[in-house]
Amino acid sequence: MKTTHIAADSTQGAIHPPTLHVTTPQLKHQHVRFNPLRGDWILVSPHRMKRPWAGQVEEVIEEDIPVHDPKNPLCPRVTRPSGEVNPDYEATFVFTNDFPALLKDVPSPPETDDPLFRAGQALGTCRVMCFHPHANITLPLMSKEQIKAVIDRWIMELDDLGKKYVWVQIFENKGAIMGCSNPHPHCQIWASSFMPNEPQLKDANQKKYFLEHGTPMLMDYVVRELEKKERLVLLNDHWVVVVPYWAVWPYETMVLPRRHVTRMTELSSTEKDSLADIIKRLTTIYDNLFNCSFPYSMGWHGAPTGPRLESDERHWVFHGCYYPPLLRSATVKKFMVGYEMLAQAQRDLTAEQAAQRLKSLPEVHYKLTGSK
Ligand code: H2U
């Protein structure tokens, strides 16, 4: 896939952004930044927001959610509209989505060589995974042991679905603003016979980097971020959380391993404990940013799966992506509209400012300190 800009060292004579020889905090004026994972650019306009924003915070009345709701199809013991009865689960619970976007067995579209009307086969399955039996709890309010049970279950599902499907996308939509249909803590798992666009781009760009440099792009990136420090949000012995240099969403973060891991299934028990720690701390500071149950879409990316016995996946580094929409308060979100839809992504708050803001937040959840 072609990028909209030509690389700075290109000799093709095309218009391209000048190489920037300044350290990031000095980037006070508008500039474009390259996302090497997607191979595209983002416009950063820091002059529109020169200092970290610290103004008005609208009060959000959080809905009182009962621990158990007999009408909620994700709760234990409830009969779903499909007629199936949920077990009396005590930790995680996974079921096949009753309204799946992907089915296991459907006829292929007719073959055609028409370049303008191409279609291809798409097979798969979709699952729903509840994190906890209680409807009113969220990840930051769960214990690290309970979050580890979630990680263990993600790995089980990845292992199972990955035997058959090339891509298993685990993702969580949190909050109505992200289109989440149910407050019960849950995520979705979609497994497909095809590589979706986003991982396809990441696969190609990481492979290209590995061939050119002989090292995995994201392992080099972690080392550089640990040196630079300006975008670091959280750290522990096994994981690093940064607002990526190329972040698009205001408080977007990336969870990266300190050891080269290509897939989630390779994590040791200690690394899983450590990831549970990171997830709890990250989701807590997110909630503390605007004193609300912070909405986001998040998901995990790692080497493709399926029967790929011969394939070399050393270019892949397992990582997590958090994409939260909120910009100024619990109710003011960043809209990806006009320029973003028609030209390219743009942000005002720099990645460095966002990281500083996140880093300054307490790691004890506001609901536990009564600070709201
Ligand atoms: P979201 O909150 O991200 O929309 O995920 C909830 C999923 O749960 C959604 O994909 C499924 C929806 O199809 N679901 C069931 O499979 N059965 C139900 O009875 C309710 C919701």
Tab-separated table of C-alpha atoms and ligand atoms in Angstrom:
chain	number	residue	atom	x	y	z
A	1	MET	CA	0.000	0.000	0.000
A	2	LYS	CA	1.291	3.461	-0.946
A	3	THR	CA	1.638	6.131	1.728
A	4	THR	CA	0.398	9.647	1.143
A	5	HIS	CA	3.884	11.067	1.728
A	6	ILE	CA	7.139	9.994	0.226
A	7	ALA	CA	9.812	9.035	2.752
A	8	ALA	CA	12.192	11.857	3.703
A	9	ASP	CA	15.176	10.135	2.089
A	10	SER	CA	13.378	9.573	-1.178
A	11	THR	CA	15.179	10.732	-4.294
A	12	GLN	CA	12.083	10.551	-6.461
A	13	GLY	CA	11.683	14.323	-6.446
A	14	ALA	CA	8.215	14.150	-4.901
A	15	ILE	CA	7.086	16.609	-2.234
A	16	HIS	CA	7.841	15.216	1.196
A	17	PRO	CA	8.109	16.504	4.754
A	18	PRO	CA	11.541	17.823	5.718
A	19	THR	CA	13.579	15.714	8.126
A	20	LEU	CA	13.257	17.112	11.641
A	21	HIS	CA	16.496	17.441	13.576
A	22	VAL	CA	15.025	18.614	16.874
A	23	THR	CA	14.018	16.666	19.953
A	24	THR	CA	10.317	16.090	20.305
A	25	PRO	CA	9.486	18.575	23.117
A	26	GLN	CA	10.819	21.336	20.872
A	27	LEU	CA	8.246	20.511	18.250
A	28	LYS	CA	6.061	23.481	19.133
A	29	HIS	CA	4.933	24.157	15.615
A	30	GLN	CA	2.775	22.133	13.329
A	31	HIS	CA	4.439	19.167	11.741
A	32	VAL	CA	3.648	15.711	10.421
A	33	ARG	CA	4.739	12.506	12.129
A	34	PHE	CA	5.195	9.118	10.525
A	35	ASN	CA	3.581	5.957	11.830
A	36	PRO	CA	6.016	3.204	10.794
A	37	LEU	CA	3.557	0.473	11.742
A	38	ARG	CA	0.814	1.662	9.403
A	39	GLY	CA	3.088	3.469	6.991
A	40	ASP	CA	1.086	6.689	7.085
A	41	TRP	CA	1.319	10.186	8.522
A	42	ILE	CA	-0.482	12.271	11.087
A	43	LEU	CA	-0.688	16.067	11.300
A	44	VAL	CA	0.220	17.482	14.740
A	45	SER	CA	-0.796	21.085	15.477
A	46	PRO	CA	0.476	21.847	19.001
A	47	HIS	CA	0.074	25.615	18.612
A	48	ARG	CA	-3.666	25.031	18.999
A	49	MET	CA	-3.145	23.735	22.518
A	50	LYS	CA	0.126	25.073	23.841
A	51	ARG	CA	-0.152	23.768	27.375
A	52	PRO	CA	-1.721	20.625	28.844
A	53	TRP	CA	-5.410	21.362	29.215
A	54	ALA	CA	-6.538	21.721	32.835
A	55	GLY	CA	-9.910	23.427	32.698
A	56	GLN	CA	-13.530	22.560	33.220
A	57	VAL	CA	-14.602	19.008	33.991
A	58	GLU	CA	-18.317	18.402	33.504
A	59	GLU	CA	-19.925	16.214	36.108
A	60	VAL	CA	-21.163	12.927	34.675
A	61	ILE	CA	-23.848	11.124	36.564
A	62	GLU	CA	-22.825	7.510	36.395
A	63	GLU	CA	-25.660	5.093	35.998
A	64	ASP	CA	-26.181	2.788	38.977
A	65	ILE	CA	-25.683	-0.677	37.564
A	66	PRO	CA	-26.893	-3.602	39.695
A	67	VAL	CA	-24.449	-6.446	40.444
A	68	HIS	CA	-26.867	-8.846	38.762
A	69	ASP	CA	-29.558	-7.931	36.278
A	70	PRO	CA	-31.889	-10.797	35.295
A	71	LYS	CA	-32.629	-8.939	32.036
A	72	ASN	CA	-28.958	-8.537	31.065
A	73	PRO	CA	-28.007	-11.299	28.578
A	74	LEU	CA	-24.358	-11.261	29.731
A	75	CYS	CA	-25.106	-11.987	33.409
A	76	PRO	CA	-24.803	-15.461	34.966
A	77	ARG	CA	-27.954	-17.662	34.961
A	78	VAL	CA	-29.801	-15.378	32.505
A	79	THR	CA	-31.632	-16.785	29.474
A	80	ARG	CA	-30.380	-14.912	26.404
A	81	PRO	CA	-32.818	-13.955	23.612
A	82	SER	CA	-31.368	-16.936	21.708
A	83	GLY	CA	-32.930	-19.250	24.302
A	84	GLU	CA	-29.544	-20.302	25.716
A	85	VAL	CA	-29.074	-20.105	29.462
A	86	ASN	CA	-25.795	-18.659	30.741
A	87	PRO	CA	-24.027	-20.834	33.318
A	88	ASP	CA	-23.569	-19.625	36.867
A	89	TYR	CA	-20.040	-18.544	35.997
A	90	GLU	CA	-17.630	-17.292	38.637
A	91	ALA	CA	-14.752	-15.866	36.591
A	92	THR	CA	-14.784	-15.539	32.792
A	93	PHE	CA	-17.460	-16.842	30.431
A	94	VAL	CA	-17.209	-17.187	26.637
A	95	PHE	CA	-20.016	-17.925	24.193
A	96	THR	CA	-20.512	-17.738	20.433
A	97	ASN	CA	-22.005	-14.373	19.518
A	98	ASP	CA	-25.737	-14.755	18.860
A	99	PHE	CA	-25.522	-12.058	16.171
A	100	PRO	CA	-22.129	-12.771	14.572
A	101	ALA	CA	-20.584	-10.740	11.757
A	102	LEU	CA	-18.735	-13.863	10.618
A	103	LEU	CA	-20.169	-17.342	10.116
A	104	LYS	CA	-18.164	-20.555	9.798
A	105	ASP	CA	-19.664	-21.862	6.621
A	106	VAL	CA	-21.188	-19.773	3.854
A	107	PRO	CA	-20.898	-20.049	0.061
A	108	SER	CA	-18.028	-18.166	-1.610
A	109	PRO	CA	-18.845	-15.190	-3.831
A	110	PRO	CA	-18.585	-15.913	-7.563
A	111	GLU	CA	-15.103	-15.553	-9.040
A	112	THR	CA	-14.485	-12.556	-11.249
A	113	ASP	CA	-11.510	-10.823	-12.863
A	114	ASP	CA	-13.304	-7.470	-12.923
A	115	PRO	CA	-10.876	-5.100	-11.144
A	116	LEU	CA	-13.659	-2.761	-10.071
A	117	PHE	CA	-15.994	-5.266	-8.456
A	118	ARG	CA	-13.845	-7.679	-6.517
A	119	ALA	CA	-15.133	-9.885	-3.725
A	120	GLY	CA	-13.512	-12.640	-1.746
A	121	GLN	CA	-14.362	-15.400	0.670
A	122	ALA	CA	-14.782	-14.416	4.321
A	123	LEU	CA	-15.323	-17.164	6.878
A	124	GLY	CA	-15.010	-16.972	10.613
A	125	THR	CA	-16.639	-16.946	13.969
A	126	CYS	CA	-17.367	-14.368	16.669
A	127	ARG	CA	-17.346	-14.904	20.397
A	128	VAL	CA	-18.317	-12.771	23.368
A	129	MET	CA	-16.233	-13.009	26.526
A	130	CYS	CA	-17.467	-11.786	29.916
A	131	PHE	CA	-14.650	-10.758	32.255
A	132	HIS	CA	-16.473	-11.165	35.553
A	133	PRO	CA	-19.898	-12.333	36.810
A	134	HIS	CA	-20.762	-8.905	38.220
A	135	ALA	CA	-22.367	-6.454	35.792
A	136	ASN	CA	-21.205	-3.364	37.684
A	137	ILE	CA	-17.474	-3.971	37.759
A	138	THR	CA	-14.840	-2.846	35.264
A	139	LEU	CA	-11.222	-3.911	34.725
A	140	PRO	CA	-9.649	-1.202	36.936
A	141	LEU	CA	-11.889	-2.305	39.798
A	142	MET	CA	-11.029	-5.981	39.396
A	143	SER	CA	-8.139	-7.566	41.328
A	144	LYS	CA	-4.911	-8.411	39.510
A	145	GLU	CA	-5.742	-12.109	39.967
A	146	GLN	CA	-9.118	-11.597	38.273
A	147	ILE	CA	-7.446	-9.698	35.411
A	148	LYS	CA	-4.921	-12.527	35.075
A	149	ALA	CA	-7.862	-14.928	34.656
A	150	VAL	CA	-9.018	-12.700	31.772
A	151	ILE	CA	-5.544	-12.864	30.188
A	152	ASP	CA	-5.468	-16.663	30.604
A	153	ARG	CA	-8.825	-16.907	28.872
A	154	TRP	CA	-7.703	-14.625	26.021
A	155	ILE	CA	-4.755	-16.974	25.509
A	156	MET	CA	-7.013	-20.060	25.562
A	157	GLU	CA	-9.275	-18.530	22.949
A	158	LEU	CA	-6.348	-17.407	20.798
A	159	ASP	CA	-4.887	-20.891	21.004
A	160	ASP	CA	-8.166	-22.535	20.092
A	161	LEU	CA	-9.309	-20.204	17.286
A	162	GLY	CA	-5.758	-19.694	16.042
A	163	LYS	CA	-5.524	-23.366	15.041
A	164	LYS	CA	-8.012	-22.682	12.261
A	165	TYR	CA	-8.087	-18.962	11.559
A	166	VAL	CA	-5.293	-16.663	10.318
A	167	TRP	CA	-6.402	-13.705	12.389
A	168	VAL	CA	-7.998	-13.688	15.837
A	169	GLN	CA	-8.926	-10.189	16.894
A	170	ILE	CA	-9.556	-9.720	20.599
A	171	PHE	CA	-11.062	-6.300	21.262
A	172	GLU	CA	-12.976	-4.436	23.925
A	173	ASN	CA	-15.392	-1.617	23.174
A	174	LYS	CA	-15.960	0.190	26.441
A	175	GLY	CA	-18.645	2.808	26.991
A	176	ALA	CA	-21.723	3.772	25.018
A	177	ILE	CA	-19.678	6.478	23.244
A	178	MET	CA	-17.700	3.619	21.634
A	179	GLY	CA	-20.842	1.787	20.591
A	180	CYS	CA	-20.682	-0.695	23.439
A	181	SER	CA	-24.143	-2.185	23.847
A	182	ASN	CA	-23.856	-3.516	27.384
A	183	PRO	CA	-22.124	-2.174	30.532
A	184	HIS	CA	-21.306	-5.709	31.734
A	185	PRO	CA	-17.483	-6.090	31.572
A	186	HIS	CA	-16.828	-7.974	28.359
A	187	CYS	CA	-14.907	-8.077	25.119
A	188	GLN	CA	-15.361	-9.651	21.730
A	189	ILE	CA	-13.256	-12.097	19.761
A	190	TRP	CA	-13.602	-12.249	15.997
A	191	ALA	CA	-11.649	-14.924	14.145
A	192	SER	CA	-11.379	-14.776	10.368
A	193	SER	CA	-10.103	-16.766	7.406
A	194	PHE	CA	-8.570	-13.529	6.041
A	195	MET	CA	-6.084	-10.967	7.370
A	196	PRO	CA	-7.984	-7.721	8.049
A	197	ASN	CA	-6.502	-4.442	6.730
A	198	GLU	CA	-4.957	-3.122	9.950
A	199	PRO	CA	-2.892	-6.236	10.807
A	200	GLN	CA	-2.052	-6.627	7.120
A	201	LEU	CA	-0.436	-3.178	7.135
A	202	LYS	CA	1.396	-3.891	10.392
A	203	ASP	CA	2.594	-7.232	9.073
A	204	ALA	CA	3.987	-5.717	5.872
A	205	ASN	CA	5.669	-2.748	7.579
A	206	GLN	CA	7.236	-4.800	10.388
A	207	LYS	CA	8.508	-7.304	7.813
A	208	LYS	CA	10.047	-4.541	5.700
A	209	TYR	CA	11.760	-3.035	8.758
A	210	PHE	CA	13.064	-6.453	9.878
A	211	LEU	CA	14.525	-7.132	6.438
A	212	GLU	CA	16.212	-3.716	6.392
A	213	HIS	CA	17.474	-3.597	9.996
A	214	GLY	CA	17.629	-7.225	11.129
A	215	THR	CA	15.754	-6.376	14.341
A	216	PRO	CA	12.014	-6.205	15.133
A	217	MET	CA	10.720	-2.648	14.713
A	218	LEU	CA	8.792	-2.524	17.955
A	219	MET	CA	11.675	-3.894	20.053
A	220	ASP	CA	13.862	-1.097	18.659
A	221	TYR	CA	11.014	1.293	19.388
A	222	VAL	CA	10.737	0.222	23.055
A	223	VAL	CA	14.478	0.763	23.558
A	224	ARG	CA	14.288	4.237	22.023
A	225	GLU	CA	11.227	5.204	24.084
A	226	LEU	CA	12.938	4.023	27.281
A	227	GLU	CA	15.915	6.239	26.411
A	228	LYS	CA	13.870	9.276	25.439
A	229	LYS	CA	11.373	8.925	28.340
A	230	GLU	CA	9.125	11.759	27.118
A	231	ARG	CA	6.237	9.512	26.076
A	232	LEU	CA	6.467	6.913	28.858
A	233	VAL	CA	3.299	6.470	30.891
A	234	LEU	CA	3.788	3.264	32.902
A	235	LEU	CA	6.523	0.690	33.396
A	236	ASN	CA	7.086	-2.544	35.185
A	237	ASP	CA	9.616	-5.377	34.828
A	238	HIS	CA	8.022	-6.792	31.679
A	239	TRP	CA	5.930	-4.069	30.050
A	240	VAL	CA	6.150	-0.478	28.878
A	241	VAL	CA	3.173	1.793	28.186
A	242	VAL	CA	3.718	4.794	25.930
A	243	VAL	CA	1.647	7.354	24.124
A	244	PRO	CA	3.091	6.401	20.748
A	245	TYR	CA	5.033	9.083	18.870
A	246	TRP	CA	2.461	8.743	16.089
A	247	ALA	CA	-0.655	8.606	18.337
A	248	VAL	CA	-3.860	9.707	16.655
A	249	TRP	CA	-6.380	9.675	19.527
A	250	PRO	CA	-5.714	12.269	22.279
A	251	TYR	CA	-4.802	9.770	25.017
A	252	GLU	CA	-3.996	6.768	22.846
A	253	THR	CA	-1.520	4.331	24.395
A	254	MET	CA	0.411	1.292	23.333
A	255	VAL	CA	1.399	-1.591	25.631
A	256	LEU	CA	4.721	-3.097	24.604
A	257	PRO	CA	6.733	-6.023	25.976
A	258	ARG	CA	10.330	-5.621	27.146
A	259	ARG	CA	11.169	-9.125	25.871
A	260	HIS	CA	10.637	-10.077	22.245
A	261	VAL	CA	7.285	-11.867	22.232
A	262	THR	CA	5.509	-12.419	18.922
A	263	ARG	CA	2.129	-13.611	20.272
A	264	MET	CA	0.186	-13.462	23.499
A	265	THR	CA	0.331	-17.267	23.715
A	266	GLU	CA	4.109	-17.014	24.389
A	267	LEU	CA	3.747	-15.127	27.664
A	268	SER	CA	5.122	-16.739	30.813
A	269	SER	CA	3.062	-16.833	33.975
A	270	THR	CA	5.144	-13.981	35.423
A	271	GLU	CA	4.638	-11.901	32.274
A	272	LYS	CA	0.894	-12.479	32.554
A	273	ASP	CA	0.912	-11.352	36.208
A	274	SER	CA	2.859	-8.336	35.129
A	275	LEU	CA	0.461	-7.592	32.267
A	276	ALA	CA	-2.453	-7.776	34.731
A	277	ASP	CA	-0.632	-5.156	36.814
A	278	ILE	CA	-0.224	-2.909	33.769
A	279	ILE	CA	-3.862	-3.301	32.680
A	280	LYS	CA	-5.108	-2.450	36.169
A	281	ARG	CA	-2.838	0.598	36.477
A	282	LEU	CA	-3.512	1.865	32.955
A	283	THR	CA	-7.298	1.557	33.152
A	284	THR	CA	-7.197	3.192	36.611
A	285	ILE	CA	-5.314	6.270	35.433
A	286	TYR	CA	-7.608	6.433	32.413
A	287	ASP	CA	-10.655	6.519	34.753
A	288	ASN	CA	-8.889	9.106	36.937
A	289	LEU	CA	-8.203	11.409	33.974
A	290	PHE	CA	-11.766	12.720	33.813
A	291	ASN	CA	-13.248	10.937	36.864
A	292	CYS	CA	-15.418	8.670	34.768
A	293	SER	CA	-15.506	5.115	33.507
A	294	PHE	CA	-13.156	5.965	30.638
A	295	PRO	CA	-14.409	4.808	27.247
A	296	TYR	CA	-12.124	3.273	24.656
A	297	SER	CA	-11.696	0.607	22.048
A	298	MET	CA	-8.703	-1.562	22.743
A	299	GLY	CA	-7.267	-4.728	21.308
A	300	TRP	CA	-4.258	-6.995	20.990
A	301	HIS	CA	-2.076	-7.500	17.943
A	302	GLY	CA	0.453	-10.273	17.472
A	303	ALA	CA	1.787	-12.546	14.771
A	304	PRO	CA	-0.918	-14.099	12.576
A	305	THR	CA	-2.135	-17.584	13.452
A	306	GLY	CA	-3.641	-20.481	11.507
A	307	PRO	CA	-1.702	-23.339	9.940
A	308	ARG	CA	1.465	-21.315	9.144
A	309	LEU	CA	4.074	-23.936	10.008
A	310	GLU	CA	6.782	-22.646	7.680
A	311	SER	CA	6.299	-18.939	8.231
A	312	ASP	CA	8.884	-16.703	9.876
A	313	GLU	CA	7.195	-14.305	12.279
A	314	ARG	CA	10.286	-12.788	13.926
A	315	HIS	CA	9.330	-9.340	12.650
A	316	TRP	CA	6.193	-9.334	14.821
A	317	VAL	CA	6.061	-7.959	18.348
A	318	PHE	CA	2.968	-8.621	20.414
A	319	HIS	CA	1.388	-5.353	21.605
A	320	GLY	CA	-1.814	-3.766	22.829
A	321	CYS	CA	-3.509	-0.631	21.494
A	322	TYR	CA	-5.856	1.593	23.487
A	323	TYR	CA	-7.859	4.115	21.471
A	324	PRO	CA	-9.875	6.399	23.789
A	325	PRO	CA	-11.988	9.135	22.174
A	326	LEU	CA	-12.142	11.661	25.060
A	327	LEU	CA	-10.270	14.936	24.639
A	328	ARG	CA	-11.210	17.537	27.246
A	329	SER	CA	-13.604	15.946	29.725
A	330	ALA	CA	-15.895	13.001	30.353
A	331	THR	CA	-18.236	14.415	27.732
A	332	VAL	CA	-16.026	16.160	25.181
A	333	LYS	CA	-14.569	13.783	22.630
A	334	LYS	CA	-12.246	14.182	19.699
A	335	PHE	CA	-14.184	13.890	16.479
A	336	MET	CA	-12.439	12.204	13.589
A	337	VAL	CA	-14.394	14.077	10.969
A	338	GLY	CA	-13.757	16.576	8.148
A	339	TYR	CA	-9.985	16.757	7.700
A	340	GLU	CA	-9.461	13.279	9.140
A	341	MET	CA	-12.019	11.703	6.803
A	342	LEU	CA	-10.966	13.628	3.741
A	343	ALA	CA	-7.235	14.191	4.236
A	344	GLN	CA	-5.474	12.558	7.213
A	345	ALA	CA	-5.543	12.227	10.983
A	346	GLN	CA	-4.777	15.392	12.977
A	347	ARG	CA	-4.219	16.119	16.656
A	348	ASP	CA	-3.634	19.233	18.784
A	349	LEU	CA	-2.400	17.868	22.104
A	350	THR	CA	1.005	16.337	21.427
A	351	ALA	CA	1.796	12.752	22.337
A	352	GLU	CA	4.337	14.111	24.856
A	353	GLN	CA	1.762	16.353	26.552
A	354	ALA	CA	-0.713	13.483	26.732
A	355	ALA	CA	1.928	11.211	28.277
A	356	GLN	CA	2.843	13.847	30.896
A	357	ARG	CA	-0.815	14.253	31.812
A	358	LEU	CA	-1.437	10.507	32.123
A	359	LYS	CA	1.781	9.987	34.067
A	360	SER	CA	0.786	12.595	36.642
A	361	LEU	CA	-2.467	10.827	37.578
A	362	PRO	CA	-2.920	8.808	40.782
A	363	GLU	CA	-2.886	5.039	40.476
A	364	VAL	CA	-5.645	4.594	43.063
A	365	HIS	CA	-9.073	4.586	41.444
A	366	TYR	CA	-11.201	7.654	42.189
A	367	LYS	CA	-14.087	5.430	43.300
A	368	LEU	CA	-11.882	4.017	46.024
A	369	THR	CA	-10.732	7.399	47.310
A	370	GLY	CA	-14.099	9.125	46.986
A	371	SER	CA	-12.343	11.979	45.176
A	372	LYS	CA	-15.115	12.581	42.660
B	1	H2U	P1	-20.614	-4.833	22.382
B	1	H2U	O1	-21.050	-4.354	23.692
B	1	H2U	O2	-19.188	-4.472	22.065
B	1	H2U	O3	-21.615	-4.440	21.341
B	1	H2U	O4	-20.626	-6.447	22.458
B	1	H2U	C1	-21.718	-7.185	22.880
B	1	H2U	C2	-21.899	-8.332	21.919
B	1	H2U	O5	-22.724	-9.280	22.542
B	1	H2U	C3	-22.563	-7.935	20.612
B	1	H2U	O6	-21.717	-8.266	19.536
B	1	H2U	C4	-23.555	-9.872	21.588
B	1	H2U	C5	-23.822	-8.767	20.570
B	1	H2U	O7	-24.074	-9.305	19.304
B	1	H2U	N1	-24.757	-10.395	22.232
B	1	H2U	C6	-25.074	-11.730	22.071
B	1	H2U	O8	-24.382	-12.461	21.370
B	1	H2U	N2	-26.193	-12.218	22.666
B	1	H2U	C7	-27.036	-11.466	23.417
B	1	H2U	O9	-28.013	-11.976	23.896
B	1	H2U	C8	-26.750	-10.055	23.663
B	1	H2U	C9	-25.528	-9.473	23.018
